[in-house]
C-alpha atoms as one frame of an Amber mdcrd trajectory, in Angstrom:
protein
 -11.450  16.456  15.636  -9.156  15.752  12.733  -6.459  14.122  14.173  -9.154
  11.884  16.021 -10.051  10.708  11.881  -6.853  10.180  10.670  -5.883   8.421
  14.230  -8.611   6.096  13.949  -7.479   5.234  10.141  -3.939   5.105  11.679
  -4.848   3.022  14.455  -6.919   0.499  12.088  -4.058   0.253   9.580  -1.633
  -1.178  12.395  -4.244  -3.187  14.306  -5.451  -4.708  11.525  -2.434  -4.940
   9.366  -3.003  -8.753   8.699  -6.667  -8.798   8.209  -6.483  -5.788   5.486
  -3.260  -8.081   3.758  -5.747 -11.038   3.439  -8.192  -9.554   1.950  -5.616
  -7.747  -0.294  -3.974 -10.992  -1.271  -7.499 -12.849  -2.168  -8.121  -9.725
  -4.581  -4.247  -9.963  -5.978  -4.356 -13.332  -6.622  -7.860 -13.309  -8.643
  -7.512 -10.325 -10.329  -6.506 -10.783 -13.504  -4.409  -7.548 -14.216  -2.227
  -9.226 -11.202  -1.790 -12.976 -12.738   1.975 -12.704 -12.314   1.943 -11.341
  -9.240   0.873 -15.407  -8.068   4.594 -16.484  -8.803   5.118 -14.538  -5.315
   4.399 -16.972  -2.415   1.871 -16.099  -0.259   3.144 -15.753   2.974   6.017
 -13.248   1.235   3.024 -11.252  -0.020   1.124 -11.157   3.000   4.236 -10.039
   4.880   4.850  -7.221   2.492   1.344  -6.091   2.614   1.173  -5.998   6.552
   4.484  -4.113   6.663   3.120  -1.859   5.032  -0.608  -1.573   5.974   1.521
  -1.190   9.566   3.968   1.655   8.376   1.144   3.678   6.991   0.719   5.851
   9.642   5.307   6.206   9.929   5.091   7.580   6.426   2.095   9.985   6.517
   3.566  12.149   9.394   7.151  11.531   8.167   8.438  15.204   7.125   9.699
  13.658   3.996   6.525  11.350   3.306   8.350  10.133  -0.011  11.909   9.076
   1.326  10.055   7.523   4.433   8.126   5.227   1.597  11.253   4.187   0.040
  12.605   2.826   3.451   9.109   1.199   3.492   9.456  -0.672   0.225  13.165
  -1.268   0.796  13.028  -2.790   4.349   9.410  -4.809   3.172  11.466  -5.844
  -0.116   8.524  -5.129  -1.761  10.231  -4.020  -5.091  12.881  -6.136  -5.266
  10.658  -9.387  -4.720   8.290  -8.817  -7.472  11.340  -7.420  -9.661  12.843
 -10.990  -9.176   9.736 -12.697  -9.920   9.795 -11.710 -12.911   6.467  -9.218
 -12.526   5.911  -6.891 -15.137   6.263  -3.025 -13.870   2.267  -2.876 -14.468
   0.768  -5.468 -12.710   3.521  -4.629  -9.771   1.789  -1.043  -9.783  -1.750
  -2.730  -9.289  -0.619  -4.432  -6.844  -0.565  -1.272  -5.100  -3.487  -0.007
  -6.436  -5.207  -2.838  -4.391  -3.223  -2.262  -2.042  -4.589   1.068  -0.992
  -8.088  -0.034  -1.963  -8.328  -2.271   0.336  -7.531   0.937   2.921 -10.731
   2.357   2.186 -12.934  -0.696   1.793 -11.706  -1.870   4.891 -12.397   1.896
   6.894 -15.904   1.123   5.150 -17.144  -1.950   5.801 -15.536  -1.148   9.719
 -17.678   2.043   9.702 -14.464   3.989  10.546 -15.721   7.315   9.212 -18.871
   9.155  10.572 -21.281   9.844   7.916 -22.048  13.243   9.412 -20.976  16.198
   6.818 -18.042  17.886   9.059 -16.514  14.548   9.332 -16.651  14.143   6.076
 -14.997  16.732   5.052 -12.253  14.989   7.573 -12.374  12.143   5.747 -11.554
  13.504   2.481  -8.526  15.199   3.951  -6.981  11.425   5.026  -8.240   9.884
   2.242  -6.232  12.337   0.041  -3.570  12.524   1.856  -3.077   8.094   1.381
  -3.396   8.839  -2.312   0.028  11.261  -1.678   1.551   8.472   0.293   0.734
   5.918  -2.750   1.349   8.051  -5.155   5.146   8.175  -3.136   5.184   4.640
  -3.511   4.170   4.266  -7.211   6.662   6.716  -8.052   9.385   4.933  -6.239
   8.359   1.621  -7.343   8.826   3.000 -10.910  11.966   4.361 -10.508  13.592
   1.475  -8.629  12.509  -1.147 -11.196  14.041   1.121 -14.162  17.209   1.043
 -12.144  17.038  -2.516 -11.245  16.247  -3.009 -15.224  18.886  -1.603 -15.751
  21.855  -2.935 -13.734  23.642  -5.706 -15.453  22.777  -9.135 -14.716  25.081
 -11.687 -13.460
């Protein structure tokens, strides 16, 4: 029963990778703890944010959930796009924050989870285990910005 939850959340993550990024990108661009984060063109963001809506499912049965993140956000560019944009280290980190917000109001408004109470109970399991895989990504995003902060520039 469990892996049918987390397969459906799997499944809509990849299938609707560039629905999810819309949405995503419409809440980015008029939030204002994310102002910054409209120096990043649109179709670079939306890119990003499908990548990784799509890779979801790679990195929460990867065996090391937090190196398979980093290859996420490395191959996506994520970090080193809104590091060159000049996006403060905070409003990059919301960006994520949206970013797996719009996970679960997505799973809602599809009607993804079952209301009934052992499903539930299914649904708290994959919804804490994204918060692990985000809280991967947050960390790494942290770290690689202090290192790219701190590299000389040419």
């Amino acid at each position: 029963m469990q892996s049918s939850m987390v397969d459906k959340l799997m499944d809509m993550c990849d299938k609707h990778s560039g629905s999810i990024a819309e949405i995503w990108y419409k809440s980015l661009t008029t939030n204002p703890r994310t102002k910054a984060c409209n120096a990043i063109p649109k179709e670079v963001c939306l890119r990003q944010a499908a990548d990784i809506y799509k890779s979801i499912a790679d990195v929460y049965f990867a065996e090391d959930g937090y190196k398979a993140m980093g290859q996420i956000l490395d191959i996506s560019g994520f970090v080193d796009t809104y590091f060159a944009r000049g996006v403060p280290l905070e409003q990059t980190l919301y960006a994520l924050i949206l970013l797996r917000r719009h996970i679960w109001l997505f799973a809602d408004a599809q009607l993804i989870f079952n209301p009934s109470v052992a499903d539930m109970a299914l649904a708290i399991d994959s919804i804490n285990r994204i918060l692990l895989v985000f809280d991967y990504a947050t960390h790494y995003v942290c770290k690689t910005y202090l290192e790219l902060a701190a590299k000389p520039r040419q």
